[in-house]
Coordinates of C-alpha atoms in Angstrom, one line a residue:
M1 CA -3.5 33.6 60.1
A2 CA -6.0 31.1 61.4
P3 CA -7.2 30.6 65.0
A4 CA -4.8 29.1 67.1
G5 CA -5.4 25.1 66.8
K6 CA -6.7 25.3 63.7
A7 CA -5.7 23.9 60.5
L8 CA -5.9 27.0 57.4
G9 CA -9.0 25.9 55.2
F10 CA -12.2 27.0 53.4
F11 CA -15.2 25.9 53.5
L12 CA -18.8 26.4 51.0
E13 CA -21.8 28.2 53.0
A14 CA -24.7 28.2 50.3
N15 CA -23.3 29.4 47.1
D16 CA -20.1 31.1 48.7
W17 CA -16.2 29.8 49.8
F18 CA -14.9 31.5 53.2
C19 CA -11.7 30.9 54.8
N20 CA -11.1 30.7 58.2
A21 CA -8.0 32.7 58.4
G22 CA -9.4 34.3 61.3
L23 CA -9.4 37.9 59.9
P24 CA -12.4 39.4 58.1
S25 CA -12.6 39.4 54.3
D26 CA -11.8 42.2 52.7
I27 CA -12.5 41.1 49.0
T28 CA -14.8 39.7 46.7
I29 CA -14.3 37.6 43.3
V30 CA -17.0 36.6 41.7
I31 CA -16.6 33.6 39.1
D32 CA -19.9 32.0 37.7
R33 CA -22.1 33.3 40.1
V34 CA -20.1 31.8 42.9
K35 CA -18.5 34.6 45.5
F36 CA -15.0 33.7 47.2
H37 CA -14.8 35.7 50.4
L38 CA -10.7 36.6 50.7
H39 CA -7.7 38.7 51.4
K40 CA -6.2 41.5 49.2
F41 CA -2.3 40.5 50.8
P42 CA -3.0 36.6 49.8
L43 CA -3.8 37.1 46.6
S44 CA -1.8 39.9 45.4
S45 CA 1.2 39.0 46.5
R46 CA 0.7 36.1 43.8
C47 CA -1.4 37.2 41.2
G48 CA -1.0 40.0 39.3
K49 CA -3.5 40.2 37.1
I50 CA -6.0 40.3 40.8
E51 CA -3.2 43.0 41.9
K52 CA -4.3 45.5 38.9
L53 CA -8.0 44.5 39.3
I54 CA -6.8 45.7 43.3
E55 CA -5.6 48.5 41.6
Q56 CA -8.6 49.8 39.4
T57 CA -11.1 49.7 42.2
Q58 CA -9.1 51.1 45.1
N59 CA -12.1 54.3 44.8
I60 CA -14.7 51.7 45.9
D61 CA -15.5 51.0 49.5
Q62 CA -12.8 48.7 51.3
D63 CA -16.3 46.6 53.0
S64 CA -17.7 46.1 49.5
R65 CA -14.7 45.8 46.6
T66 CA -16.0 42.8 44.5
I67 CA -13.6 41.8 41.5
T68 CA -15.9 39.4 38.5
L69 CA -13.2 37.3 36.6
E70 CA -14.9 35.9 33.3
N71 CA -13.3 33.1 31.4
I72 CA -10.8 31.7 33.9
P73 CA -10.0 28.3 32.4
G74 CA -11.5 25.7 35.1
G75 CA -14.2 27.9 36.2
P76 CA -14.8 27.9 40.5
N77 CA -13.0 24.4 41.0
T78 CA -9.9 25.4 39.7
F79 CA -9.8 28.5 40.9
L80 CA -10.6 27.8 44.1
V81 CA -7.2 25.8 44.1
I82 CA -5.4 28.6 43.3
A83 CA -6.9 30.2 46.5
K84 CA -5.8 27.8 48.2
F85 CA -2.1 27.6 46.8
C86 CA -2.2 31.8 47.8
Y87 CA -2.7 30.8 51.4
G88 CA -0.1 28.5 51.4
I89 CA -2.0 25.3 51.1
R90 CA 0.0 22.6 49.1
V91 CA -1.1 21.9 45.7
E92 CA -1.2 18.1 44.5
F93 CA -0.5 18.0 40.6
T94 CA -2.4 15.5 38.6
P95 CA -1.9 14.5 34.6
R96 CA -5.7 15.7 34.3
N97 CA -5.8 19.0 36.2
V98 CA -1.7 20.3 35.6
V99 CA -3.0 21.5 32.2
I100 CA -5.8 23.4 33.3
I101 CA -3.8 25.0 36.7
Y102 CA -0.8 25.6 34.1
C103 CA -3.9 27.6 32.0
A104 CA -5.5 29.4 34.9
A105 CA -2.1 30.2 36.4
D106 CA -0.7 32.3 32.8
Y107 CA -4.1 33.5 33.1
L108 CA -4.1 34.7 36.3
E109 CA -0.1 36.0 35.3
M110 CA 1.3 34.1 38.6
F111 CA 4.7 34.3 37.4
D112 CA 8.4 34.5 39.3
N113 CA 8.0 37.9 39.4
Y114 CA 5.2 37.2 41.9
G115 CA 6.8 35.8 44.3
D116 CA 9.7 32.8 44.0
D117 CA 8.5 29.4 43.1
N118 CA 5.0 30.3 41.6
L119 CA 2.6 28.6 40.3
F120 CA 3.0 29.0 36.6
V121 CA 6.9 27.8 36.9
R122 CA 5.7 24.4 39.2
A123 CA 3.0 23.6 36.8
E124 CA 5.3 23.7 33.8
N125 CA 8.3 21.9 35.3
Y126 CA 5.6 18.7 36.1
F127 CA 4.2 18.8 32.8
H128 CA 8.1 19.1 31.3
K129 CA 9.2 16.6 33.8
H130 CA 6.6 13.9 34.1
V131 CA 3.4 14.4 31.5
L132 CA 5.7 14.4 28.8
K133 CA 8.2 11.3 29.2
N134 CA 4.7 9.2 30.3
W135 CA 2.7 7.7 27.7
K136 CA -0.6 7.2 29.5
D137 CA -0.2 10.8 31.7
C138 CA 0.0 12.5 27.8
M139 CA -2.4 11.0 26.9
V140 CA -4.9 12.2 29.7
A141 CA -3.3 15.1 30.1
L142 CA -4.3 15.5 25.9
Q143 CA -7.9 15.3 26.8
S144 CA -7.6 17.7 29.4
C145 CA -7.6 20.1 27.3
E146 CA -10.5 19.5 25.7
N147 CA -11.6 22.2 28.2
V148 CA -9.3 24.9 27.3
M149 CA -8.1 24.3 24.2
S150 CA -7.5 28.2 22.8
Q151 CA -5.6 28.4 26.4
A152 CA -3.7 25.2 25.5
D153 CA -2.8 26.1 22.5
D154 CA -1.1 29.9 23.2
L155 CA 1.1 27.8 25.8
Q156 CA 1.7 25.4 23.2
I157 CA 0.4 22.3 26.1
V158 CA -1.5 21.1 23.1
N159 CA 1.3 21.0 20.0
K160 CA 3.7 19.3 23.2
C161 CA 1.8 16.3 23.8
L162 CA 1.3 15.6 20.3
N163 CA 4.9 15.5 19.8
A164 CA 5.4 13.3 22.4
I165 CA 2.5 10.8 21.7
A166 CA 3.6 10.5 18.3
M167 CA 7.3 10.0 18.6
M168 CA 6.5 7.6 21.1
A169 CA 4.3 5.7 18.6
C170 CA 6.7 6.1 16.0
T171 CA 9.4 4.4 18.0
D172 CA 10.4 0.8 18.2
P173 CA 9.0 -0.1 22.2
S174 CA 11.6 -2.4 22.9
L175 CA 14.1 0.5 22.7
F176 CA 14.8 2.4 26.1
G177 CA 13.1 -0.4 28.0
W178 CA 9.7 0.3 26.8
P179 CA 6.8 -0.2 27.6
M180 CA 7.9 0.3 31.4
M181 CA 8.0 3.7 30.9
M182 CA 5.2 4.0 29.7
Y183 CA 3.5 1.7 33.1
G184 CA 5.6 3.8 35.1
R185 CA 5.5 2.2 38.7
L186 CA 3.4 -0.2 37.1
Q187 CA 6.2 -2.7 35.6
S188 CA 9.4 -4.5 37.7
P189 CA 12.6 -3.8 36.5
N190 CA 12.3 -7.4 34.6
G191 CA 9.5 -6.5 32.6
S192 CA 6.6 -7.9 34.3
I193 CA 3.4 -6.2 35.4
L194 CA 3.3 -5.3 39.1
W195 CA -0.4 -5.2 41.4
N196 CA 0.6 -4.0 45.3
G197 CA 4.3 -4.5 44.0
I198 CA 3.8 -8.0 44.1
N199 CA 5.4 -9.3 41.3
T200 CA 2.3 -11.4 38.8
G201 CA 4.8 -12.6 36.4
A202 CA 3.2 -11.8 33.5
R203 CA 5.5 -9.8 31.3
I204 CA 3.9 -7.2 28.6
R205 CA 4.1 -7.7 24.9
S206 CA 5.5 -4.7 23.7
L207 CA 6.5 -5.3 20.7
E208 CA 2.5 -5.4 19.7
S209 CA 2.5 -2.3 17.0
E210 CA -1.0 -1.4 17.5
W211 CA -1.2 -1.5 21.0
W212 CA -1.1 2.5 21.1
F213 CA -4.7 2.0 18.8
E214 CA -7.4 2.0 21.5
D215 CA -5.4 4.9 23.7
I216 CA -6.0 7.6 21.0
S217 CA -9.5 6.4 20.6
Y218 CA -10.6 7.9 23.1
L219 CA -9.5 11.2 22.1
S220 CA -12.3 13.9 20.3
V221 CA -12.3 14.1 16.4
P222 CA -10.6 17.4 16.5
L223 CA -7.3 16.1 19.1
F224 CA -7.7 12.9 16.3
E225 CA -7.3 14.9 13.4
R226 CA -4.7 16.6 14.8
L227 CA -2.7 13.9 15.7
V228 CA -3.1 11.6 13.0
K229 CA -1.3 15.0 11.0
T230 CA 1.8 14.6 13.7
M231 CA 2.3 11.3 13.7
E232 CA 2.6 11.8 9.2
A233 CA 4.9 14.5 9.7
R234 CA 7.0 12.2 11.8
G235 CA 7.0 9.7 9.3
L236 CA 4.9 6.7 10.5
R237 CA 4.6 4.0 8.1
P238 CA 1.5 4.0 6.2
E239 CA -0.1 1.0 7.3
K240 CA 0.1 2.1 10.8
L241 CA -2.0 5.1 10.2
T242 CA -4.4 3.4 7.8
G243 CA -4.6 0.8 10.8
A244 CA -5.0 3.5 13.6
I245 CA -7.8 5.0 11.6
M246 CA -9.9 2.2 11.1
Y247 CA -10.0 1.4 14.8
Y248 CA -10.9 5.0 15.2
T249 CA -13.5 5.3 12.7
R250 CA -15.1 1.0 13.1
K251 CA -14.7 2.1 16.8
H252 CA -17.5 5.6 16.9
L253 CA -18.8 5.7 14.1
H254 CA -22.6 4.0 13.9
G255 CA -23.5 1.6 11.6
L256 CA -19.9 0.7 10.0
G257 CA -19.9 -2.5 11.9
R258 CA -22.3 -4.6 10.4
W259 CA -20.5 -3.8 7.0
Q260 CA -17.5 -4.9 8.5
G261 CA -18.3 -8.6 9.0
G262 CA -17.0 -8.2 13.4
Q263 CA -13.6 -6.6 12.1
N264 CA -13.0 -4.7 15.0
I265 CA -11.1 -6.2 17.3
K266 CA -10.4 -4.6 20.7
I267 CA -6.8 -3.8 22.0
K268 CA -5.9 -3.9 25.4
S269 CA -5.1 -0.2 26.8
I270 CA -2.9 1.3 28.6
A271 CA -4.3 4.9 29.4
S272 CA -7.8 4.6 29.0
F273 CA -8.7 3.1 32.6
S274 CA -8.2 6.8 33.7
M275 CA -10.3 8.2 30.2
K276 CA -13.3 9.4 29.2
P277 CA -14.9 8.4 26.2
A278 CA -14.9 10.7 23.7
I279 CA -18.4 11.8 22.6
V280 CA -18.2 13.0 18.5
D281 CA -20.3 14.0 15.8
Q282 CA -21.0 11.1 13.3
R283 CA -21.0 13.4 10.4
V284 CA -18.0 15.3 11.2
L285 CA -16.8 12.2 12.1
L286 CA -17.0 10.4 8.4
E287 CA -16.2 13.7 6.8
T288 CA -13.0 14.3 8.7
I289 CA -12.0 10.5 8.4
V290 CA -12.3 11.1 4.8
K291 CA -10.1 13.4 4.4
L292 CA -7.3 11.7 6.9
L293 CA -7.7 8.4 4.5
P294 CA -4.2 8.0 2.6
E295 CA -3.5 6.7 -0.4
K296 CA -3.6 2.4 -0.1
K297 CA -5.2 -0.6 -1.8
G298 CA -6.3 -3.3 -0.4
K299 CA -9.5 -5.9 0.2
S300 CA -9.8 -5.2 3.7
F301 CA -9.4 -1.7 2.7
C302 CA -11.9 -1.8 -0.1
R303 CA -14.0 -3.3 2.1
F304 CA -13.6 -0.6 5.0
L305 CA -14.4 2.3 1.6
L306 CA -18.1 0.3 0.9
G307 CA -18.8 0.3 4.6
L308 CA -17.6 4.4 4.7
L309 CA -19.9 5.2 1.3
R310 CA -22.8 3.5 3.4
V311 CA -23.0 5.2 6.0
A312 CA -21.9 8.7 4.2
L313 CA -25.8 7.7 2.4
I314 CA -26.9 8.0 5.2
L315 CA -25.7 10.4 7.1
G316 CA -25.8 12.8 4.0
V317 CA -22.2 14.1 3.9
N318 CA -21.4 16.7 2.2
D319 CA -21.0 16.7 -2.0
N320 CA -17.2 16.4 -1.2
C321 CA -16.7 13.9 0.9
Q322 CA -18.7 11.3 -1.0
D323 CA -17.1 12.2 -4.0
S324 CA -14.2 11.8 -2.5
L325 CA -15.0 7.8 -1.2
E326 CA -16.5 7.0 -4.7
R327 CA -13.0 8.3 -6.1
K328 CA -10.7 6.3 -3.4
I329 CA -13.2 3.3 -3.9
G330 CA -12.3 3.1 -7.6
M331 CA -8.7 3.2 -7.6
Q332 CA -9.2 -0.4 -5.7
L333 CA -12.3 -1.7 -7.6
E334 CA -10.3 -5.2 -8.8
Y335 CA -10.7 -6.1 -4.5
A336 CA -14.5 -4.9 -4.1
T337 CA -17.2 -8.3 -3.8
L338 CA -20.2 -7.8 -4.8
D339 CA -22.2 -7.4 -1.4
G340 CA -19.8 -4.6 -1.1
L341 CA -21.4 -2.9 -4.1
L342 CA -24.7 -3.5 -3.2
I343 CA -25.6 -0.2 -2.3
P344 CA -28.8 0.3 -1.5
T345 CA -30.8 3.0 -2.3
Y346 CA -31.3 5.8 1.0
S347 CA -33.3 8.1 -0.7
D348 CA -36.8 8.1 -2.4
S349 CA -36.0 6.5 -5.2
D350 CA -38.0 3.6 -6.9
T351 CA -34.8 1.5 -7.8
L352 CA -33.5 -1.0 -4.2
Y353 CA -30.2 -0.4 -5.4
N354 CA -27.9 2.9 -5.9
S355 CA -26.4 2.0 -9.3
D356 CA -26.0 5.7 -10.0
C357 CA -23.5 5.9 -7.1
V358 CA -22.1 2.2 -8.9
E359 CA -21.2 3.9 -12.0
R360 CA -20.0 6.6 -10.7
I361 CA -17.1 4.3 -9.0
I362 CA -16.7 2.3 -12.4
N363 CA -16.0 6.0 -14.2
H364 CA -13.5 6.8 -11.4
F365 CA -11.8 3.4 -12.0
L366 CA -12.0 4.1 -15.7
A367 CA -9.8 7.2 -15.1
C368 CA -7.0 5.2 -12.9
E369 CA -6.7 2.5 -15.7
E370 CA -6.6 5.4 -18.1
K371 CA -3.6 7.1 -16.7
V372 CA -1.8 3.9 -15.7
T373 CA -2.2 3.0 -19.4
V374 CA -0.4 6.1 -20.5
L375 CA 2.5 5.5 -18.1
S376 CA 3.2 2.5 -19.0
P377 CA 5.9 1.1 -21.2
R378 CA 4.7 1.0 -24.9
S379 CA 6.8 -2.1 -25.6
I380 CA 4.1 -3.4 -23.0
V381 CA 1.2 -5.5 -25.3
S382 CA -2.4 -4.6 -23.8
E383 CA -2.5 -7.2 -23.5
V384 CA -0.5 -8.7 -20.6
S385 CA -0.1 -5.1 -19.4
P386 CA -0.8 -4.9 -15.4
S387 CA -3.5 -2.4 -16.4
S388 CA -5.8 -5.5 -18.3
V389 CA -5.7 -7.7 -15.4
P390 CA -7.6 -5.2 -12.6
L391 CA -10.0 -4.2 -16.3
R392 CA -11.3 -8.0 -16.6
K393 CA -11.6 -8.3 -12.7
V394 CA -14.2 -5.7 -12.8
S395 CA -15.7 -6.7 -16.4
K396 CA -16.8 -9.8 -13.6
L397 CA -17.9 -8.0 -10.9
V398 CA -19.7 -5.7 -13.0
D399 CA -21.6 -8.4 -15.1
N400 CA -22.2 -9.9 -11.2
Y401 CA -23.8 -6.8 -9.5
M402 CA -26.1 -6.5 -13.2
A403 CA -27.4 -10.0 -13.0
E404 CA -28.1 -9.0 -9.4
V405 CA -30.0 -5.8 -9.7
A406 CA -31.7 -6.3 -12.6
S407 CA -34.6 -8.7 -11.1
D408 CA -35.7 -4.7 -10.0
V409 CA -38.7 -4.5 -11.9
N410 CA -38.5 -0.5 -10.8
L411 CA -34.8 -0.8 -12.3
K412 CA -35.0 1.1 -16.3
P413 CA -33.6 -0.6 -19.4
E414 CA -31.4 3.0 -19.9
K415 CA -29.8 2.0 -16.8
I416 CA -29.0 -1.2 -17.0
K417 CA -28.1 -0.2 -20.6
S418 CA -25.6 2.5 -19.4
L419 CA -24.1 -0.2 -17.2
A420 CA -23.3 -2.5 -19.5
E421 CA -21.8 -0.2 -22.4
I422 CA -19.6 1.2 -19.4
L423 CA -16.7 -0.8 -20.1
P424 CA -14.8 -1.5 -23.2
D425 CA -15.9 -4.5 -24.9
S426 CA -11.5 -5.4 -24.8
A427 CA -12.8 -5.5 -20.8
R428 CA -14.3 -9.4 -21.7
S429 CA -13.1 -12.2 -22.8
L430 CA -16.3 -13.6 -23.0
N431 CA -20.1 -11.7 -23.2
D432 CA -21.5 -15.1 -21.1
G433 CA -21.6 -12.5 -17.4
L434 CA -23.5 -9.9 -19.9
Y435 CA -25.8 -12.6 -21.6
R436 CA -27.2 -14.0 -18.0
A437 CA -27.9 -10.3 -16.9
L438 CA -29.4 -9.2 -19.6
D439 CA -31.9 -12.7 -19.4
V440 CA -32.4 -11.6 -15.7
Y441 CA -33.5 -8.7 -16.4
F442 CA -36.1 -9.9 -19.5
K443 CA -37.4 -12.4 -17.3
A444 CA -38.3 -9.6 -14.3
H445 CA -39.8 -7.5 -17.6
P446 CA -41.9 -9.7 -19.6
W447 CA -44.0 -6.7 -20.6
L448 CA -40.5 -4.5 -22.4
P449 CA -41.2 -4.0 -25.7
E450 CA -39.6 -6.1 -28.2
N451 CA -38.2 -3.1 -29.3
D452 CA -36.4 -2.3 -26.2
K453 CA -35.3 -5.5 -26.2
E454 CA -33.2 -5.7 -29.2
Q455 CA -31.5 -2.6 -28.3
L456 CA -30.4 -4.2 -25.2
C457 CA -28.8 -7.2 -27.3
N458 CA -27.3 -4.9 -29.2
I459 CA -24.6 -5.0 -26.5
I460 CA -23.5 -8.5 -27.0
N461 CA -21.0 -9.5 -28.8
Y462 CA -22.2 -12.6 -29.8
Q463 CA -18.6 -14.0 -31.2
K464 CA -17.7 -13.9 -27.5
L465 CA -20.3 -15.7 -26.5
S466 CA -19.0 -19.8 -25.2
I467 CA -20.7 -22.7 -27.1
E468 CA -23.0 -23.1 -23.7
A469 CA -24.1 -19.4 -23.6
C470 CA -25.3 -20.1 -27.2
A471 CA -27.1 -23.4 -26.5
H472 CA -29.2 -21.5 -23.9
A473 CA -29.9 -18.5 -25.9
S474 CA -31.3 -20.9 -28.8
Q475 CA -33.6 -21.9 -27.0
N476 CA -34.6 -18.6 -24.9
N477 CA -38.6 -17.3 -25.3
H478 CA -37.5 -14.4 -23.8
L479 CA -35.2 -13.0 -26.9
P480 CA -36.3 -11.5 -29.7
L481 CA -36.5 -13.9 -32.9
R482 CA -33.5 -11.7 -34.9
V483 CA -31.8 -11.7 -31.7
V484 CA -32.1 -15.4 -31.6
L485 CA -30.9 -16.2 -35.7
Q486 CA -27.8 -14.2 -34.7
V487 CA -26.6 -16.4 -31.9
L488 CA -27.9 -19.8 -33.9
F489 CA -25.5 -18.6 -37.3
F490 CA -22.7 -17.4 -34.1
E491 CA -22.9 -21.1 -32.7
Q492 CA -22.4 -22.8 -35.8
L493 CA -19.4 -21.4 -36.5
Q494 CA -18.2 -22.1 -33.1
L495 CA -18.9 -25.7 -34.0
R496 CA -17.6 -26.1 -37.0
S497 CA -14.0 -24.7 -35.8
A498 CA -14.0 -26.3 -32.4
L499 CA -14.6 -29.6 -34.6
A500 CA -12.2 -27.9 -37.0
N501 CA -9.4 -28.2 -33.6
V502 CA -10.7 -31.8 -32.6
A503 CA -9.7 -33.2 -35.9
D504 CA -6.3 -31.8 -35.6
D505 CA -6.1 -33.0 -32.5
E506 CA -7.0 -36.5 -33.3
N507 CA -4.5 -36.1 -37.0
A508 CA -1.5 -35.3 -34.4
H509 CA -2.6 -38.1 -32.1
T510 CA -2.9 -40.8 -35.2
G511 CA 1.2 -41.1 -35.1
P512 CA 2.1 -41.9 -31.9
L513 CA -0.9 -43.7 -32.1
S514 CA -0.3 -46.2 -34.8
I515 CA 3.7 -46.4 -33.4
M516 CA 4.4 -49.6 -30.8
P517 CA 6.5 -48.3 -28.1
S518 CA 10.0 -49.9 -29.1
G519 CA 11.4 -52.1 -26.5
G520 CA 13.4 -50.6 -24.1
T521 CA 16.4 -51.4 -21.7
G522 CA 14.8 -52.5 -19.3
T523 CA 11.2 -53.4 -17.2
A524 CA 10.6 -50.2 -15.9
G525 CA 11.1 -48.6 -19.1
N526 CA 8.6 -50.9 -20.6
I527 CA 5.7 -49.8 -18.2
V528 CA 6.1 -46.1 -19.0
Q529 CA 5.7 -46.3 -22.7
R530 CA 2.8 -48.6 -21.5
D531 CA 1.2 -46.4 -19.4
G532 CA 1.4 -43.2 -21.8
W533 CA 0.2 -45.3 -24.6
V534 CA -3.0 -46.4 -23.0
T535 CA -3.3 -42.7 -21.6
I536 CA -3.3 -41.7 -25.0
V537 CA -5.2 -43.9 -26.4
R538 CA -7.6 -42.8 -23.6
E539 CA -7.6 -39.2 -24.1
N540 CA -8.1 -40.3 -27.9
H541 CA -11.2 -42.0 -27.5
V542 CA -12.8 -39.3 -25.5
M543 CA -11.9 -36.6 -28.1
R544 CA -13.6 -38.7 -30.5
V545 CA -16.6 -39.4 -28.5
N546 CA -16.6 -35.5 -28.3
M547 CA -16.3 -34.5 -32.3
E548 CA -19.1 -36.9 -32.8
R549 CA -21.3 -35.3 -30.3
L550 CA -20.4 -32.1 -31.6
R551 CA -20.7 -33.5 -35.5
A552 CA -24.5 -34.5 -34.0
R553 CA -25.5 -30.6 -32.5
V554 CA -24.3 -29.3 -35.7
V555 CA -26.5 -31.4 -37.7
E556 CA -29.5 -30.4 -35.3
L557 CA -28.3 -26.9 -35.8
E558 CA -28.4 -26.1 -39.4
E559 CA -31.4 -28.3 -39.4
E560 CA -33.4 -26.0 -37.1
F561 CA -31.6 -23.4 -39.1
N562 CA -32.8 -24.0 -42.1
R563 CA -36.6 -24.0 -40.9
M564 CA -36.5 -21.2 -39.3
R565 CA -34.9 -19.6 -42.9
E566 CA -37.7 -21.3 -44.7
E567 CA -40.9 -20.5 -42.0
M568 CA -38.7 -16.6 -42.8
K569 CA -39.3 -16.8 -46.6
R570 CA -43.0 -18.0 -46.2
V571 CA -43.6 -15.8 -43.7
S572 CA -42.1 -13.0 -45.9
R573 CA -44.1 -14.4 -49.1
T574 CA -46.9 -14.7 -47.8
Q575 CA -46.4 -10.8 -46.2
S576 CA -45.8 -10.2 -49.8
S577 CA -48.4 -10.9 -51.6
I578 CA -51.0 -9.8 -49.4
E579 CA -49.1 -6.1 -49.7
S580 CA -49.4 -6.6 -54.1
S581 CA -53.2 -7.7 -53.4
W582 CA -53.7 -4.6 -51.1
F583 CA -52.1 -1.9 -53.5
L584 CA -53.7 -3.6 -56.5
S585 CA -57.5 -3.1 -54.6
R586 CA -55.9 0.3 -54.0
T587 CA -55.2 1.3 -57.9
F588 CA -58.5 -0.4 -59.6
G589 CA -60.9 -0.3 -57.8
K590 CA -62.5 2.9 -59.1
C591 CA -62.4 0.9 -62.6
K592 CA -64.1 -2.3 -62.8
L593 CA -61.7 -4.1 -64.9
L594 CA -64.0 -6.7 -67.1
L595 CA -63.2 -9.6 -70.3
D596 CA -67.2 -9.2 -71.7
S597 CA -68.1 -6.1 -73.4
S598 CA -71.8 -7.0 -72.7
N599 CA -71.0 -6.0 -68.8
V600 CA -68.4 -3.3 -70.2
E601 CA -71.1 -1.3 -71.6
E602 CA -74.0 -1.8 -69.3
D603 CA -71.6 -0.5 -67.1
V604 CA -70.8 2.4 -69.7
V605 CA -75.2 3.2 -69.7
A606 CA -75.2 3.1 -66.6
S607 CA -73.0 5.8 -65.6
T608 CA -74.8 7.8 -68.1
G609 CA -76.5 9.3 -64.9
P610 CA -76.3 12.5 -63.2
A611 CA -72.6 12.7 -61.7
T612 CA -73.6 14.3 -58.4
P613 CA -75.8 12.6 -55.4
R614 CA -78.4 14.8 -56.3
G615 CA -78.7 13.4 -59.3
S616 CA -79.6 10.1 -57.9
I617 CA -82.1 11.7 -55.8
D618 CA -83.7 13.2 -58.2
R619 CA -85.0 10.3 -60.2
P620 CA -88.0 8.7 -60.6
R621 CA -88.6 5.4 -58.2
P622 CA -91.4 3.1 -59.4
S623 CA -95.2 3.1 -57.0
H624 CA -96.0 0.2 -56.2
H625 CA -99.6 0.6 -58.0
S626 CA -96.8 0.0 -61.3
K627 CA -96.1 -3.5 -59.4
Q628 CA -99.2 -4.9 -59.1
R629 CA -99.6 -4.0 -62.7

């Protein structure tokens, strides 16, 4: 007992705790090098574990009896609260300390068989009656489980908190008077917010579906993962679940905000004012988030995935995580944008952009398209099938991507060719985008050999080039000559077909133009017929002008084509004559074909000398003296 007139209490000296009970201490409890000089009876009457340890040390001298407690939940601070409870001092439970006290009471075996209304029962009742019925308290208690996770799991504290939070998040907040239950005393019966008991007049918006996003963002990655899985098991709508995951990721994953365009809007929190910010590992967070993301499609979600992929390449996540991200992006590649696909190279590669990653994403998209085509009804024509629309969008996206990365001087011809050939020919209604990408590539790589240029140009289907693209290609100095001739040929075919169509349209309009509109029943009818006739006349005039221009262009192209064909023939004739003269010189070089017989005889006489070079050397030479004679 404490001395008369003095309240029972504990005081600290150096690293030791003492109780002013008026009696000398007969037991010492050591926890993490902190000593508690206490008495056996108050502790053994409430703590079963300490009673057992005292019985094991009965042979030890009473004055030096010391008990060491290891791995007690909460450490010395929690044991101080338990010691006060054993000495009859009242314990104040809060949402932050109830879980640790709950676990410590279980560790010390403070059950009812060691005294009525013991600490374990008190903590359990407070947890179930107050914490689990209030959103804010439940969130704070769940976060406090971080330090005693194993003990809290054994007592099912974590699962109970997760189930309660998931139930409140899945339930419509307008039911049961929410968020009155969540705010507790902060809300008056009519739904307005109270401050120091005064009605502020401000009302809480209870119908917001994202009201809980900010609160769960304070949880650690393992607890957040378990909460998401619990919500999914309870039937939370996928769009809400995805929104919560995206909100959590944008808040904690550094470097993601720059790719999201400032989309992370902070939502007003309920419990965050009493919660501590979570400390997360970036790589663990990203790998966990990728596993939690559901199968969803959308523009904002695709942009979010592309931002995750950039950060994943920087952090160097495992191959499974990267492959999963690329597969999820490939499933909705039609929603991607060009700036999202321009992923820089973060490795030691010479290229500016990671085109290998983009190529894998396109392969995942094509695999998904094949599944859609197989599952689609056979009666639907391929041109109007649902899969054709995404395929055409992706083809335009890929052409724009190639045109953007083609300016990289380190990009190899094999890579630009693989990107161009990865999509089927049916994906492109026109090859103008493909031609534009190759034109940019040729301008950025002027040293490229003609053979490589021709191989790249073979990818283009010239029949799918528009008239404007053909006109540009026919005057493109960066293209090989053979390619220009092919372009001119197909341009002539297109212009002739266009002229035929214009002529058919003109013939179709000449019928109505030759017939004057008959008089109507009134002035309004005459005005309508006259306006229609004037419109047809104007359209006919425009068609005639366009047809004349097309005819002039056809004549120019035919003249240019004939001129180039004659030039090619002349070059080929010159080349053939050179080759024939070279062949004759090689064939008749050893025998001189002469028409004069005397010359032949001289050559025969001259050839009767020695056949070996040495014979010609041994032939006598005239001396200078004979010359003078």
